[in-house]
mmCIF file of C-alpha atoms in Angstrom:
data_model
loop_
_atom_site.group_PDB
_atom_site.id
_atom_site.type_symbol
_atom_site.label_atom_id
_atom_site.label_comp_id
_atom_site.label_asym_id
_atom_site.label_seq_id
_atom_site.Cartn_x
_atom_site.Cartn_y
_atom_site.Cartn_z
ATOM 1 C CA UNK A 1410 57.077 -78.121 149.471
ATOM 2 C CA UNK A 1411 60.696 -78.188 149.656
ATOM 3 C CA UNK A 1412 62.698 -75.807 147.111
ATOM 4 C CA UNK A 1413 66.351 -75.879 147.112
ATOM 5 C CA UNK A 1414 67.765 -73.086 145.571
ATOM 6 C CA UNK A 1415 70.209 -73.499 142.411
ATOM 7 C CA UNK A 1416 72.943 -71.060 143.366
ATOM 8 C CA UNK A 1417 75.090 -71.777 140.444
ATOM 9 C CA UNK A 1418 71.829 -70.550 138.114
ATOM 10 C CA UNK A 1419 72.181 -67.356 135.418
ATOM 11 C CA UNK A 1420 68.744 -66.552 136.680
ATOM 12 C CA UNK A 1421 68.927 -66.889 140.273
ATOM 13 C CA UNK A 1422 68.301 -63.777 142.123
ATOM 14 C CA UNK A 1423 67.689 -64.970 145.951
ATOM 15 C CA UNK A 1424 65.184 -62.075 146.946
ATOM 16 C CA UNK A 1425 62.637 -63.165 145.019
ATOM 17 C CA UNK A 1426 61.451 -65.551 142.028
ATOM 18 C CA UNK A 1427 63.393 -65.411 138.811
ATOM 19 C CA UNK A 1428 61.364 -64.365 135.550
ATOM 20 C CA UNK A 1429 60.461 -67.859 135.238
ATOM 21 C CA UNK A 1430 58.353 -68.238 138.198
ATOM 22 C CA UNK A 1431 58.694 -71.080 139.343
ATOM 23 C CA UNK A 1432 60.446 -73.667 141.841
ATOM 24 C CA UNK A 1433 64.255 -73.920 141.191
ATOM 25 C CA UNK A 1434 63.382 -77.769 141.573
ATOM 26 C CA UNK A 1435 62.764 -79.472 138.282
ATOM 27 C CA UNK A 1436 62.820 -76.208 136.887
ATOM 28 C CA UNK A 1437 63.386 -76.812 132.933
ATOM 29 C CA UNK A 1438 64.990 -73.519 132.191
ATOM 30 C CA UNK A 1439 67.664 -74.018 135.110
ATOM 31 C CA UNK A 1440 70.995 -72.320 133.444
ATOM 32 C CA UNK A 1441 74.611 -73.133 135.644
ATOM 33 C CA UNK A 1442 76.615 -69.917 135.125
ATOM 34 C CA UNK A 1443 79.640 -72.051 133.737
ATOM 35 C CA UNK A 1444 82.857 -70.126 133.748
ATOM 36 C CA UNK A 1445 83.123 -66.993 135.326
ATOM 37 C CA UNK A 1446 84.350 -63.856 133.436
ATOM 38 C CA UNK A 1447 85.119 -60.185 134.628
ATOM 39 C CA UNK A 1448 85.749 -57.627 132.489
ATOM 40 C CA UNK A 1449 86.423 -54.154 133.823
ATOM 41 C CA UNK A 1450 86.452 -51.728 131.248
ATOM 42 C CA UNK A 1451 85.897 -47.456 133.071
ATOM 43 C CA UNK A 1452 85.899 -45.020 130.435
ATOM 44 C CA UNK A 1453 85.674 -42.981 128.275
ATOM 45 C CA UNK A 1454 82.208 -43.706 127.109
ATOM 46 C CA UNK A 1455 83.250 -44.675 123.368
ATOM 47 C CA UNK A 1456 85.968 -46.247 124.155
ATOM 48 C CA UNK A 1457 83.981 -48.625 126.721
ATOM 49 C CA UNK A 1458 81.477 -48.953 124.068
ATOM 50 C CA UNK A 1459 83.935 -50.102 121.291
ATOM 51 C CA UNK A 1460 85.388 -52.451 123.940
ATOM 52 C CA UNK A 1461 82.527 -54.391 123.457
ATOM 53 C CA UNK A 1462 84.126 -55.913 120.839
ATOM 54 C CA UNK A 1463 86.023 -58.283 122.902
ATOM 55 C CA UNK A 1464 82.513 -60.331 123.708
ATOM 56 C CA UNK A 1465 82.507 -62.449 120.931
ATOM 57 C CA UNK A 1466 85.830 -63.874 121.387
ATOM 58 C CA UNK A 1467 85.403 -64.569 124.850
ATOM 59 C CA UNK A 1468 81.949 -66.176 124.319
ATOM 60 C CA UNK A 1469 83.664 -68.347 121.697
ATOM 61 C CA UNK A 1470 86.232 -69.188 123.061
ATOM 62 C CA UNK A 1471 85.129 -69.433 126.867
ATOM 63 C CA UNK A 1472 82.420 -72.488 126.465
ATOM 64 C CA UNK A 1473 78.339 -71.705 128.873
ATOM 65 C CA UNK A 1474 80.325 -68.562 130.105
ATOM 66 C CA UNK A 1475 78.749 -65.577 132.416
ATOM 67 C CA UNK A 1476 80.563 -62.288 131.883
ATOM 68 C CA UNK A 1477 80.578 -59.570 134.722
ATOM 69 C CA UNK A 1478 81.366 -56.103 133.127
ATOM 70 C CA UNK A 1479 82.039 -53.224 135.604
ATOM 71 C CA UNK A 1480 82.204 -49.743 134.371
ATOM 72 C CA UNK A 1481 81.879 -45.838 135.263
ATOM 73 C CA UNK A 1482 78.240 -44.894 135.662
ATOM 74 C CA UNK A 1483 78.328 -42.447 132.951
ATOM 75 C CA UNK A 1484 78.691 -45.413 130.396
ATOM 76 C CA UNK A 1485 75.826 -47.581 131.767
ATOM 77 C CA UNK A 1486 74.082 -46.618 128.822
ATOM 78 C CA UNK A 1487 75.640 -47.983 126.476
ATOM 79 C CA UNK A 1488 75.889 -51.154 128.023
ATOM 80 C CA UNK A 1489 72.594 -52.172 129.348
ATOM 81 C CA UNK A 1490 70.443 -54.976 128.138
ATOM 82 C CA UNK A 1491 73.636 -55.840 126.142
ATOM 83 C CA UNK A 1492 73.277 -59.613 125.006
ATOM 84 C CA UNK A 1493 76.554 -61.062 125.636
ATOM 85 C CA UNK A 1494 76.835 -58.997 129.658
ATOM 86 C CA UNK A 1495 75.065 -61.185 131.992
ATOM 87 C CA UNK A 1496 75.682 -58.706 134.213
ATOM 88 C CA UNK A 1497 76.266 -54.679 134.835
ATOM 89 C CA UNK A 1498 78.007 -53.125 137.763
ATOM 90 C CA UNK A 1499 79.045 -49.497 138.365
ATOM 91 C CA UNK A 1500 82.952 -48.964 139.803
ATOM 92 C CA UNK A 1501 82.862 -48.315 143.218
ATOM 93 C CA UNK A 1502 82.836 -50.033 146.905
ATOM 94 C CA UNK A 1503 79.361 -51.997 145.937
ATOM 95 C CA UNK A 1504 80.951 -53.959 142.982
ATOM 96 C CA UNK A 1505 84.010 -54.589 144.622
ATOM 97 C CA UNK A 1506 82.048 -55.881 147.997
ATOM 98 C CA UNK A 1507 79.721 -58.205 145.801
ATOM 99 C CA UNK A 1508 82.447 -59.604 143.270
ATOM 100 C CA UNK A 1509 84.946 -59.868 146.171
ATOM 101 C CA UNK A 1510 83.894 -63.256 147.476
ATOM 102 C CA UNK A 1511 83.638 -64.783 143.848
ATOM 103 C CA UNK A 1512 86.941 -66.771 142.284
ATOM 104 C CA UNK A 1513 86.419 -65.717 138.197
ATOM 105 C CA UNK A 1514 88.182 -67.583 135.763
ATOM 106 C CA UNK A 1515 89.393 -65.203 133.947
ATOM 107 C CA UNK A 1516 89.877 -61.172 135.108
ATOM 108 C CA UNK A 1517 90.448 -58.678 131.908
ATOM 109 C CA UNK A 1518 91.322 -55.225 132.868
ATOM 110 C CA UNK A 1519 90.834 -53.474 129.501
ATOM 111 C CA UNK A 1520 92.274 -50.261 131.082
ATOM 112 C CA UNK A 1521 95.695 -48.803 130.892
ATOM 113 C CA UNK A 1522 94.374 -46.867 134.174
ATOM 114 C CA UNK A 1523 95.806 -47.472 137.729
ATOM 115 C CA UNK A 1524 91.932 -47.651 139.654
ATOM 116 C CA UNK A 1525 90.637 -49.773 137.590
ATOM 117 C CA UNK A 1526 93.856 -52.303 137.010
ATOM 118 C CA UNK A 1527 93.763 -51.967 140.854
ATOM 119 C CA UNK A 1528 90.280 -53.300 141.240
ATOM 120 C CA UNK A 1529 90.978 -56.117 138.728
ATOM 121 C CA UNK A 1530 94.134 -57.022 140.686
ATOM 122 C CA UNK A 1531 92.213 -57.595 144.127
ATOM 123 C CA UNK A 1532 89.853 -60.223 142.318
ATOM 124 C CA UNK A 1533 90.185 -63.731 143.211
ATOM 125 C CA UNK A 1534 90.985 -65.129 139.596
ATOM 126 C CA UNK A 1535 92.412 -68.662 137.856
ATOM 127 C CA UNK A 1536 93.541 -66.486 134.940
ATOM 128 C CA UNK A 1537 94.275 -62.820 134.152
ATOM 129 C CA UNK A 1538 94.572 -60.592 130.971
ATOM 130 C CA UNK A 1539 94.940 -57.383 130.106
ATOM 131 C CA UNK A 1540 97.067 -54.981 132.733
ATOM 132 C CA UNK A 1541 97.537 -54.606 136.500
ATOM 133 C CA UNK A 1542 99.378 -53.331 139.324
ATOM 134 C CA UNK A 1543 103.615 -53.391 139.483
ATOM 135 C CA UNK A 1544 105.340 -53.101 142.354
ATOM 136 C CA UNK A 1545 105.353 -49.396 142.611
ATOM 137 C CA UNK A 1546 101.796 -49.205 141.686
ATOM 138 C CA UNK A 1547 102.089 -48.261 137.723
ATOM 139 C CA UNK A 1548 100.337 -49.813 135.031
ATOM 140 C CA UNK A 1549 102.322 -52.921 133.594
ATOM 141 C CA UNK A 1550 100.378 -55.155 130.821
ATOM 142 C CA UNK A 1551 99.895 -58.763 131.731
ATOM 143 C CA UNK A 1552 99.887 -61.029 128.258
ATOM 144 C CA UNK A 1553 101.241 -59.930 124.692
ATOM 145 C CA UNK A 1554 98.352 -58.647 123.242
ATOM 146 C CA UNK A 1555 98.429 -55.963 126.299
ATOM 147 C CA UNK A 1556 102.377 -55.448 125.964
ATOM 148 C CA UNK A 1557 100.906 -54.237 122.335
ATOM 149 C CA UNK A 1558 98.803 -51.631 123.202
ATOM 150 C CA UNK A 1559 101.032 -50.671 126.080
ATOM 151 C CA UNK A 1560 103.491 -50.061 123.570
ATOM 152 C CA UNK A 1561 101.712 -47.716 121.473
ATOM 153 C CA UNK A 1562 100.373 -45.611 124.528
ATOM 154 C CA UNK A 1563 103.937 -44.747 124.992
ATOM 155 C CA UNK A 1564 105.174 -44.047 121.253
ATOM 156 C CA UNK A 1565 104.214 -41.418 118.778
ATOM 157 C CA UNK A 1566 105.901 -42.897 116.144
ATOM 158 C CA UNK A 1567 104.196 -46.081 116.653
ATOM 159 C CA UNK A 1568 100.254 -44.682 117.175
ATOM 160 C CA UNK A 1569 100.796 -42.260 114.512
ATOM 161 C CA UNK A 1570 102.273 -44.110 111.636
ATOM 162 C CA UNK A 1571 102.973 -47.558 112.419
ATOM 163 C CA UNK A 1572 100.133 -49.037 113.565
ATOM 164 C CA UNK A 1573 97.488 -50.262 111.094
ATOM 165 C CA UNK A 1574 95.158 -52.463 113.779
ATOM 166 C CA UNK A 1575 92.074 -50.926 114.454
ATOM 167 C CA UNK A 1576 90.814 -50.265 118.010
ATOM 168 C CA UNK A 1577 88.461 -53.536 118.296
ATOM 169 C CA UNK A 1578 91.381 -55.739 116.870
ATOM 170 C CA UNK A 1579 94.229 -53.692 119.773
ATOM 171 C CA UNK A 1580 91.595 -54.817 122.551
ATOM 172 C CA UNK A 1581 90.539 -58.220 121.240
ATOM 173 C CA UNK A 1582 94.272 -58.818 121.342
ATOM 174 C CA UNK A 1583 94.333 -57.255 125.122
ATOM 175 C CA UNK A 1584 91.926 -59.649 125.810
ATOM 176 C CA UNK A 1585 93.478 -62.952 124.259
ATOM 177 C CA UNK A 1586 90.278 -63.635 122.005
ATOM 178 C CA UNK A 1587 90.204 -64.120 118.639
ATOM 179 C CA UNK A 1588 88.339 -61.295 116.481
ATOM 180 C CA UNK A 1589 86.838 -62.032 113.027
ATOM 181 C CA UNK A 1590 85.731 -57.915 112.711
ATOM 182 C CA UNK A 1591 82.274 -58.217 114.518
ATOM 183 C CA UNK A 1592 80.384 -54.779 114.653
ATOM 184 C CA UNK A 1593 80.263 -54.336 118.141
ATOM 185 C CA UNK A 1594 76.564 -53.501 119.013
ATOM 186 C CA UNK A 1595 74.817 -51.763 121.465
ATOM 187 C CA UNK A 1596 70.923 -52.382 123.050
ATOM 188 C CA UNK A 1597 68.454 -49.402 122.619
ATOM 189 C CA UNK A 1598 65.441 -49.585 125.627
ATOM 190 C CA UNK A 1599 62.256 -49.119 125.317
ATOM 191 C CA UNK A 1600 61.611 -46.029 127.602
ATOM 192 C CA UNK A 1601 64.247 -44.069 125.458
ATOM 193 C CA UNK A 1602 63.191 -44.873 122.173
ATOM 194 C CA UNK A 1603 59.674 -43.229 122.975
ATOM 195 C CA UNK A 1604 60.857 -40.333 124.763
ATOM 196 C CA UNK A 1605 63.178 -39.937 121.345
ATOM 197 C CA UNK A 1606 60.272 -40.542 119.283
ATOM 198 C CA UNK A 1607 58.318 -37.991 120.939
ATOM 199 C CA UNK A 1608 60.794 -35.642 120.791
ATOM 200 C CA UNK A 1609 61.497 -35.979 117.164
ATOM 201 C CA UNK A 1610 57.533 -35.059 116.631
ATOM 202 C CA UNK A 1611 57.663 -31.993 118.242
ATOM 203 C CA UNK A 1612 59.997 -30.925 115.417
ATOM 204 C CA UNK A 1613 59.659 -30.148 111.987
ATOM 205 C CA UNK A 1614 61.828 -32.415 109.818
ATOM 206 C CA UNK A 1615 62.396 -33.863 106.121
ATOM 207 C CA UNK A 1616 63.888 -36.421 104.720
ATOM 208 C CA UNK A 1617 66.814 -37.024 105.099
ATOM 209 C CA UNK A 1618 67.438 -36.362 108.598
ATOM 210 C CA UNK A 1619 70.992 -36.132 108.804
ATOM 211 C CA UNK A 1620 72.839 -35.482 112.667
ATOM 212 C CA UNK A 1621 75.274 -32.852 112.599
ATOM 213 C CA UNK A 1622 77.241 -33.776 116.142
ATOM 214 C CA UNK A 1623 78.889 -30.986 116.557
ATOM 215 C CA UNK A 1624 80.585 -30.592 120.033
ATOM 216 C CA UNK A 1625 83.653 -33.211 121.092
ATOM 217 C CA UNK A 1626 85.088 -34.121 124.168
ATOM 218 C CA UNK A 1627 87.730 -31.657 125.780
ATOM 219 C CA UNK A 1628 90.291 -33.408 126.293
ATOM 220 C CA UNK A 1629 92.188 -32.883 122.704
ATOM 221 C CA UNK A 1630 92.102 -29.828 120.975
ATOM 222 C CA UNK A 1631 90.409 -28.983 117.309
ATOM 223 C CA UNK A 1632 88.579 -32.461 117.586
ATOM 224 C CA UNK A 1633 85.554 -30.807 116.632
ATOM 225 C CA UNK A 1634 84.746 -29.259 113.056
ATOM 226 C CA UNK A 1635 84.175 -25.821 112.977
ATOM 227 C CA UNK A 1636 80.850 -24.309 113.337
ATOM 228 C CA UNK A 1637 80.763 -22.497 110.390
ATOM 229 C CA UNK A 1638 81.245 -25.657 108.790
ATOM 230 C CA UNK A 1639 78.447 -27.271 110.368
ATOM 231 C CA UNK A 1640 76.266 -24.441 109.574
ATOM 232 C CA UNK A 1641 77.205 -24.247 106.036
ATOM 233 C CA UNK A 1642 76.779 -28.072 105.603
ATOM 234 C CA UNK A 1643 73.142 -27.508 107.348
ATOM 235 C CA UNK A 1644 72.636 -25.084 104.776
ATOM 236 C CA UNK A 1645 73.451 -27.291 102.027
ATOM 237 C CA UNK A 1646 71.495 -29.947 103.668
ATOM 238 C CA UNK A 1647 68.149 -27.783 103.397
ATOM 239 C CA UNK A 1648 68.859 -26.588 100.042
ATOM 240 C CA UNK A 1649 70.108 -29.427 97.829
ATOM 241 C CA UNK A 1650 69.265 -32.513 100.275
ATOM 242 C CA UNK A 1651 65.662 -30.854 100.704
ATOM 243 C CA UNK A 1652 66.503 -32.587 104.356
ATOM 244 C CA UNK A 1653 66.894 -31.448 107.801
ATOM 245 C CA UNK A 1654 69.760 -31.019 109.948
ATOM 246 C CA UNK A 1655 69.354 -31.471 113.214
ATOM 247 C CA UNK A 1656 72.164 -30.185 115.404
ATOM 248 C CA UNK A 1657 73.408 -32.789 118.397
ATOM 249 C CA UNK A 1658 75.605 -32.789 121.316
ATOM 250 C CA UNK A 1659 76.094 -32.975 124.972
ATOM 251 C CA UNK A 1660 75.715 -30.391 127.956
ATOM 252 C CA UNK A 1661 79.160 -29.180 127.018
ATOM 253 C CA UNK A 1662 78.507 -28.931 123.747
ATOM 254 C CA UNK A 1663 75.463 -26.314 124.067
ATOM 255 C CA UNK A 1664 77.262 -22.617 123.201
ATOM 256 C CA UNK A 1665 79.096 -24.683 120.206
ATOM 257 C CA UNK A 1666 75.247 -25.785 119.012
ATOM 258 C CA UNK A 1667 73.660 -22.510 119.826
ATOM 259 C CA UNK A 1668 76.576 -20.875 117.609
ATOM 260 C CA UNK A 1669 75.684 -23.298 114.757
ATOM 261 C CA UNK A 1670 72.140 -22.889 114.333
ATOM 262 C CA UNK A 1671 72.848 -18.903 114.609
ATOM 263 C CA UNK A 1672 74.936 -19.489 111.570
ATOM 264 C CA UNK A 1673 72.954 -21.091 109.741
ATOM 265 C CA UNK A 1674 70.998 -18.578 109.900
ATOM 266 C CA UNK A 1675 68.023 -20.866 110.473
ATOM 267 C CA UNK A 1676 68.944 -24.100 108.065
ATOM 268 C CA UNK A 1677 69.690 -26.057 111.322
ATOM 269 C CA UNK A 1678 67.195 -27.949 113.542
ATOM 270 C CA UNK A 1679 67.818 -27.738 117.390
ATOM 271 C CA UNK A 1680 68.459 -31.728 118.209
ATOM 272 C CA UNK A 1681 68.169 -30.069 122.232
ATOM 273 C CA UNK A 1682 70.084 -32.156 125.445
ATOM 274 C CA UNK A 1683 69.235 -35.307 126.343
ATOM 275 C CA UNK A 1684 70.193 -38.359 128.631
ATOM 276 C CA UNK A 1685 72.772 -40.507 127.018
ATOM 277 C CA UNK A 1686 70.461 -43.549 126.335
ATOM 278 C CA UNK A 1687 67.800 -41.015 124.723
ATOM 279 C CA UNK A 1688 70.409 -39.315 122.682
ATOM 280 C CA UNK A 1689 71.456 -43.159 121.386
ATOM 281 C CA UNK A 1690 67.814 -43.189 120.451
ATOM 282 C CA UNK A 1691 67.747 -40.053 119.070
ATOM 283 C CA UNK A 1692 71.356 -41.110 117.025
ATOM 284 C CA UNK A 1693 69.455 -44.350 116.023
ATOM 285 C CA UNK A 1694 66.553 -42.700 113.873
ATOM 286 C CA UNK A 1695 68.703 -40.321 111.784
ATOM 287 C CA UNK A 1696 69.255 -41.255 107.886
ATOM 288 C CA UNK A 1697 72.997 -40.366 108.709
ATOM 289 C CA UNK A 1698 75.250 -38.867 111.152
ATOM 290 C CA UNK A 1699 78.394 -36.290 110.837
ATOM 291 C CA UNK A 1700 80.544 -36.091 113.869
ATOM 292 C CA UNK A 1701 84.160 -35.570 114.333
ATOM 293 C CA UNK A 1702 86.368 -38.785 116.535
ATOM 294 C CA UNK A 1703 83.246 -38.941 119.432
ATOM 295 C CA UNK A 1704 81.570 -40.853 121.059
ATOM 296 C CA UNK A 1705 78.762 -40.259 118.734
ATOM 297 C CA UNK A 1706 80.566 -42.129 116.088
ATOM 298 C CA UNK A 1707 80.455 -44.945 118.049
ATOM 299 C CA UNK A 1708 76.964 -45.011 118.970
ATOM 300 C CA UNK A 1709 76.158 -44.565 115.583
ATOM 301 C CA UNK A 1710 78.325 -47.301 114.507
ATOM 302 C CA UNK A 1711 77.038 -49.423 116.967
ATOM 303 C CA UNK A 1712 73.382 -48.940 116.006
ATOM 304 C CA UNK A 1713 73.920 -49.346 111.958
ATOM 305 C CA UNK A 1714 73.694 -45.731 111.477
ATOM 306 C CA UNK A 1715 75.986 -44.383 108.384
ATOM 307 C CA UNK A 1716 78.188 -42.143 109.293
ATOM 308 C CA UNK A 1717 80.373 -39.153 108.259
ATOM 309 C CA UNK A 1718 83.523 -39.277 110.274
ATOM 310 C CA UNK A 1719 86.157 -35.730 110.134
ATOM 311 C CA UNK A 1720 89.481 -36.530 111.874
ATOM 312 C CA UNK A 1721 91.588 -34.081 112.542
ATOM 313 C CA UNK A 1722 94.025 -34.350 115.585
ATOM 314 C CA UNK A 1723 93.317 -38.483 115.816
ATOM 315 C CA UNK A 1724 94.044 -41.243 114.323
ATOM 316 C CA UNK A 1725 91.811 -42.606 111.708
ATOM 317 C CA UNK A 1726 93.380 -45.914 111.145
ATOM 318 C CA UNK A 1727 92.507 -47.281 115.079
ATOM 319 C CA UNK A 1728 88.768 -46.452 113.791
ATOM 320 C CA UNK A 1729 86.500 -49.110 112.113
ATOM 321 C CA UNK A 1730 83.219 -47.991 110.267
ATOM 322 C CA UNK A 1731 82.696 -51.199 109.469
ATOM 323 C CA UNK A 1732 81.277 -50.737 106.337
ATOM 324 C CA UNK A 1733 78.875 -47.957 107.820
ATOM 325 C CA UNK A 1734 80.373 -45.011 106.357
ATOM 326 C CA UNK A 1735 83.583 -42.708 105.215
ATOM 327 C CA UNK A 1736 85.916 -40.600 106.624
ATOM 328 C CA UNK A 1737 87.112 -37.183 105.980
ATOM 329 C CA UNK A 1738 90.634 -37.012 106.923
ATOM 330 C CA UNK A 1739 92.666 -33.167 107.358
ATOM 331 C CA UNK A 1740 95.709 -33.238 104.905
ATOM 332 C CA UNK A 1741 97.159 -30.682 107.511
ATOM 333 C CA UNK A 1742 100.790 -32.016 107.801
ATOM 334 C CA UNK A 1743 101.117 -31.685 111.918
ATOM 335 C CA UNK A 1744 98.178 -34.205 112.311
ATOM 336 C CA UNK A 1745 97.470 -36.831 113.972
ATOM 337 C CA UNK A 1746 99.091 -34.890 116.764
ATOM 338 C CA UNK A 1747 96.666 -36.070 120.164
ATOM 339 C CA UNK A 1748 97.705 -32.339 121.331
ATOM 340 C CA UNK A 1749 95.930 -31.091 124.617
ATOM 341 C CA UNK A 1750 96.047 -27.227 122.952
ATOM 342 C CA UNK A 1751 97.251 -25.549 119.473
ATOM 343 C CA UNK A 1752 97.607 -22.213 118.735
ATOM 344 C CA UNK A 1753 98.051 -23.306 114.729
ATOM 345 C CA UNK A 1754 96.639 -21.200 111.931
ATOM 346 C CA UNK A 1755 94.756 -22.318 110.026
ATOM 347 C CA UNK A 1756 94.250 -25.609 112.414
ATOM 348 C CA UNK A 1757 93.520 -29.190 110.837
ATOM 349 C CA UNK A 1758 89.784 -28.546 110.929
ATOM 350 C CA UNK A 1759 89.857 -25.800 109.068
ATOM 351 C CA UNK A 1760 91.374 -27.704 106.202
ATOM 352 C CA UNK A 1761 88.371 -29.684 105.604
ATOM 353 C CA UNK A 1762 86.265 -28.260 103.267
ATOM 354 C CA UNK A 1763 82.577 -28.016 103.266
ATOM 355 C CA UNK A 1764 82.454 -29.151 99.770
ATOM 356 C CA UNK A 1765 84.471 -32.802 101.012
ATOM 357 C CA UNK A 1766 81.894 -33.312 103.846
ATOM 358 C CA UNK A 1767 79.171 -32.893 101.866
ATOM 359 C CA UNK A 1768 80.249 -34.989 98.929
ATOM 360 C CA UNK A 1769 81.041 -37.723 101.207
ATOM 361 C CA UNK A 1770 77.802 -37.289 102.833
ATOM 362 C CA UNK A 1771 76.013 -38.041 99.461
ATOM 363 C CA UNK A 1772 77.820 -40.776 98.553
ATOM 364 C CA UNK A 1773 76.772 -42.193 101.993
ATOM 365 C CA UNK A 1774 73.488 -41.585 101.714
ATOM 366 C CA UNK A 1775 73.490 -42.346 98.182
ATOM 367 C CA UNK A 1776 72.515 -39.464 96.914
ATOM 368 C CA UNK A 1777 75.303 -38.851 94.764
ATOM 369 C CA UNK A 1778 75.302 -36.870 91.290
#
């Protein structure tokens, strides 16, 4: 029985049947692809994550689109089973060999980062936003939106005091697509939410289970509260909450947790290490979440948890809670500063008290006197 294959189909696969089964003749669910979209987007995690904001606009304004989104492998994560990414590919050789022979419509390099405006430059394209490739192989921004956010990489003055767009509504404008302040969202599987379930029942917890994300990345100094902080919040957590904290972070993270729950001289729960997409399980069960400017925040946001964001060294205005939570902002006069290392003292964490974190973290909760 003769089958000719629909090439231009969402669901095609060529190796085998699609998850419909059946001959691609007269097949009912047949879907053409429509115009093709490539969005590379390589780090950092959150960042990629929050990027995910520009979907909405492009599927609105970009009619039966399929979007390609290529990013780092340590991000996969927080992309997969995303529905609005038709599909996933990690940066390398392999992505650039399969996407090579496709002409996209449109090519959006999200990043101000010479690799991966590279790799957006060698696709065939009808369109492109975002940045690329000059002449001598430095970044230059392609449309207005990315002349924007070019602009405020490259002046102080403008990040720290200026600017009043949040990060989804700089990248949105990167990208050329209208934004009408979407939550960007993220897709939990079904493997990790047991193995975070699980885990959560080998521990002894009350309501409220509030996350205390303590670690940060390292790239910018003091972006993480202090850990007597965290254990003194713990501590209130336990004694006026009659919750738990449970103490979070990443493999980097671990001496900063370990000197927490030493501190708090037993008040804190040991959250352990976990794979990213078990972690965003783990994030996704608590009652509430207090993190410094992480990636955590982001997860947390994405997933409709309420969160307690500190700032200290970043800038609060480019982040959007939408509506999920509050931030506690130092008053320390040489912040936002983005510094790689200060020797300051006191630093900008240490100006936030214990007493504002937890206050804001019962109003969040709504457990407020």
């Amino acid at each position: 029985m003769p089958n000719h294959p629909k090439l231009d189909c969402r669901h095609y696969i060529g190796d085998r049947p699609c998850r419909f089964g059946g001959p691609c003749d007269g097949c009912e669910d047949y879907a053409p692809v429509g115009a093709k979209v490539l969005v590379v987007k390589l780090a950092a995690a959150g960042d990629v994550l929050r990027s995910t904001a520009v979907l909405p606009g492009i599927r609105e304004t970009t009619e039966r689109c399929h979007v390609t989104w290529v990013t780092e492998g340590p991000s996969v994560p927080l992309l997969e089973g995303h529905p609005l990414i038709d599909r996933l590919l990690v940066f390398g050789f392999d992505a650039w060999l399969e996407l090579s022979r496709t002409t996209f419509d449109l090519v959006l390099c999200l990043d101000k980062d010479p690799r991966a405006a590279a790799f957006a430059d060698s696709m065939q394209a009808d369109a492109r936003r975002g940045f690329g490739l000059s002449e001598w192989g430095t970044v230059r921004a392609l449309n207005d939106g990315a002349e924007y956010d070019l602009a405020l990489g490259l002046s102080n003055e403008m990040k720290f005091h200026e600017n009043t767009l949040t990060y989804p509504e700089i990248v949105c404008r990167v990208a050329g697509v209208p934004y009408a302040r979407q939550p960007y969202v993220m897709a939990l599987g079904g493997e990790s939410i047991v193995r975070a379930d699980a885990f959560l029942e080998t521990l002894t917890l009350k309501d409220p289970v509030i996350g205390l994300n303590v670690g940060a990345g390292p790239v910018f100094a003091k972006k993480a509260w202090t850990p007597a902080g965290y254990a003194d919040l713990a501590r209130r957590i336990t004694a006026e909450l009659e919750g738990s904290a449970l103490v979070l972070g990443g493999p980097d993270d671990r001496p900063r947790m370990e000197r927490v729950l030493e501190l708090s001289g037993g008040a804190a729960v040991d959250g352990g290490l976990h794979p990213l997409a078990e972690f965003s399980a783990l994030v996704g069960r608590l009652d509430a979440l207090v993190t410094g400017d992480t990636m955590a925040l982001h997860i947390a946001v994405a997933l409709g948890v309420p969160v307690v964001a500190i700032f200290g060294p970043t800038v609060p205005q480019e982040i959007d809670l939408f509506d999920r939570g509050t931030k506690v902002v130092t008053s320390a006069t040489c912040a936002p500063c983005y510094r790689r290392a200060c020797d300051e003292t006191p630093d900008c964490m240490d100006d936030v008290s214990v007493d504002e974190v937890f206050g804001t973290l019962r109003q969040v909760i709504g457990e407020d006197a």
